[in-house]
Amino acid sequence: LGECGEQVPLAPYCLEKLIDGYDDIKDARIKTALLTATMRLLYQRAPEVKAMLGRLLAKATEDVSNQDLHDRALLYYRLLRSSADPKLVERVVSLS
């Protein structure tokens, strides 16, 4: 959904349901994929994704069940917070 969000009209809302159920997801790979897809979708549908991404980043940065997930969420958060160049952040996310 993160890569083809422009073609899928309900993409943000599908991801939002997963974000709302974040605490019920046990597999760290699914949480990581959710984080990456939401970040990628941000650059296609920012108005719809901004608030849900904030909630997801808050949950993922507090999640200590998987160090890689926690670190990736912190990286994305810090990039978004400090980068003056949104294209740089988009390139980093597209490579992950």
PDB file of C-alpha atoms in Angstrom, residues 10-86:
ATOM      1  CA  LEU A  10      -8.533   3.488   0.549  1.00  0.00           C
ATOM      2  CA  ALA A  11      -4.828   2.843   1.234  1.00  0.00           C
ATOM      3  CA  PRO A  12      -4.507   5.279   4.170  1.00  0.00           C
ATOM      4  CA  TYR A  13      -7.629   3.927   5.821  1.00  0.00           C
ATOM      5  CA  CYS A  14      -6.488   0.309   5.480  1.00  0.00           C
ATOM      6  CA  LEU A  15      -3.199   1.205   7.147  1.00  0.00           C
ATOM      7  CA  GLU A  16      -5.020   3.203   9.810  1.00  0.00           C
ATOM      8  CA  LYS A  17      -6.944   0.109  10.897  1.00  0.00           C
ATOM      9  CA  LEU A  18      -3.644  -1.723  11.340  1.00  0.00           C
ATOM     10  CA  ILE A  19      -2.122   1.223  13.199  1.00  0.00           C
ATOM     11  CA  ASP A  20      -5.098   1.325  15.548  1.00  0.00           C
ATOM     12  CA  GLY A  21      -4.536  -2.380  16.252  1.00  0.00           C
ATOM     13  CA  TYR A  22      -0.757  -2.006  16.618  1.00  0.00           C
ATOM     14  CA  ASP A  23      -0.679  -3.452  20.135  1.00  0.00           C
ATOM     15  CA  ASP A  24      -2.361  -6.638  18.900  1.00  0.00           C
ATOM     16  CA  ILE A  25       0.329  -7.270  16.267  1.00  0.00           C
ATOM     17  CA  LYS A  26       2.937  -9.669  17.641  1.00  0.00           C
ATOM     18  CA  ASP A  27       5.254 -10.115  14.645  1.00  0.00           C
ATOM     19  CA  ALA A  28       7.943  -7.417  14.472  1.00  0.00           C
ATOM     20  CA  ARG A  29       8.247  -7.900  10.697  1.00  0.00           C
ATOM     21  CA  ILE A  30       4.625  -6.867  10.253  1.00  0.00           C
ATOM     22  CA  LYS A  31       5.128  -3.824  12.486  1.00  0.00           C
ATOM     23  CA  THR A  32       8.226  -2.849  10.498  1.00  0.00           C
ATOM     24  CA  ALA A  33       6.392  -3.278   7.198  1.00  0.00           C
ATOM     25  CA  LEU A  34       3.529  -1.165   8.546  1.00  0.00           C
ATOM     26  CA  LEU A  35       5.950   1.585   9.560  1.00  0.00           C
ATOM     27  CA  THR A  36       7.708   1.553   6.182  1.00  0.00           C
ATOM     28  CA  ALA A  37       4.454   1.496   4.191  1.00  0.00           C
ATOM     29  CA  THR A  38       3.039   4.399   6.195  1.00  0.00           C
ATOM     30  CA  MET A  39       6.218   6.430   5.711  1.00  0.00           C
ATOM     31  CA  ARG A  40       6.152   5.784   1.962  1.00  0.00           C
ATOM     32  CA  LEU A  41       2.487   6.689   1.749  1.00  0.00           C
ATOM     33  CA  LEU A  42       3.223   9.986   3.499  1.00  0.00           C
ATOM     34  CA  TYR A  43       4.871  11.262   0.327  1.00  0.00           C
ATOM     35  CA  GLN A  44       1.873  10.372  -1.807  1.00  0.00           C
ATOM     36  CA  ARG A  45      -1.036  11.270   0.485  1.00  0.00           C
ATOM     37  CA  ALA A  46       0.380  13.530   3.209  1.00  0.00           C
ATOM     38  CA  PRO A  47      -2.853  15.176   4.421  1.00  0.00           C
ATOM     39  CA  GLU A  48      -4.479  11.804   5.057  1.00  0.00           C
ATOM     40  CA  VAL A  49      -1.418  10.115   6.547  1.00  0.00           C
ATOM     41  CA  LYS A  50       0.187  12.757   8.764  1.00  0.00           C
ATOM     42  CA  ALA A  51      -1.845  12.198  11.940  1.00  0.00           C
ATOM     43  CA  MET A  52      -1.842   8.406  11.744  1.00  0.00           C
ATOM     44  CA  LEU A  53       1.911   8.388  11.110  1.00  0.00           C
ATOM     45  CA  GLY A  54       2.369  10.458  14.275  1.00  0.00           C
ATOM     46  CA  ARG A  55       0.429   7.873  16.271  1.00  0.00           C
ATOM     47  CA  LEU A  56       2.387   5.033  14.707  1.00  0.00           C
ATOM     48  CA  LEU A  57       5.754   6.660  15.383  1.00  0.00           C
ATOM     49  CA  ALA A  58       4.752   7.257  19.002  1.00  0.00           C
ATOM     50  CA  LYS A  59       3.813   3.596  19.439  1.00  0.00           C
ATOM     51  CA  ALA A  60       6.838   2.251  17.578  1.00  0.00           C
ATOM     52  CA  THR A  61       9.366   4.408  19.426  1.00  0.00           C
ATOM     53  CA  GLU A  62       7.936   3.195  22.728  1.00  0.00           C
ATOM     54  CA  ASP A  63       7.951  -0.433  21.559  1.00  0.00           C
ATOM     55  CA  VAL A  64      10.878  -2.242  23.173  1.00  0.00           C
ATOM     56  CA  SER A  65       9.913  -5.713  21.918  1.00  0.00           C
ATOM     57  CA  ASN A  66      12.229  -5.370  18.901  1.00  0.00           C
ATOM     58  CA  GLN A  67      15.324  -3.173  18.815  1.00  0.00           C
ATOM     59  CA  ASP A  68      15.401  -2.864  15.003  1.00  0.00           C
ATOM     60  CA  LEU A  69      11.804  -1.641  14.875  1.00  0.00           C
ATOM     61  CA  HIS A  70      12.450   0.815  17.708  1.00  0.00           C
ATOM     62  CA  ASP A  71      15.593   2.158  16.023  1.00  0.00           C
ATOM     63  CA  ARG A  72      13.917   2.494  12.628  1.00  0.00           C
ATOM     64  CA  ALA A  73      11.022   4.409  14.159  1.00  0.00           C
ATOM     65  CA  LEU A  74      13.473   6.743  15.920  1.00  0.00           C
ATOM     66  CA  LEU A  75      15.398   7.250  12.674  1.00  0.00           C
ATOM     67  CA  TYR A  76      12.235   8.148  10.763  1.00  0.00           C
ATOM     68  CA  TYR A  77      11.046  10.431  13.545  1.00  0.00           C
ATOM     69  CA  ARG A  78      14.364  12.266  13.723  1.00  0.00           C
ATOM     70  CA  LEU A  79      14.609  12.577   9.950  1.00  0.00           C
ATOM     71  CA  LEU A  80      11.131  14.041   9.721  1.00  0.00           C
ATOM     72  CA  ARG A  81      11.722  16.378  12.635  1.00  0.00           C
ATOM     73  CA  SER A  82      15.110  17.735  11.605  1.00  0.00           C
ATOM     74  CA  SER A  83      15.396  17.496   7.842  1.00  0.00           C
ATOM     75  CA  ALA A  84      15.041  20.698   5.903  1.00  0.00           C
ATOM     76  CA  ASP A  85      14.937  18.634   2.719  1.00  0.00           C
ATOM     77  CA  PRO A  86      11.825  16.426   2.436  1.00  0.00           C
TER      78      PRO A  86
END
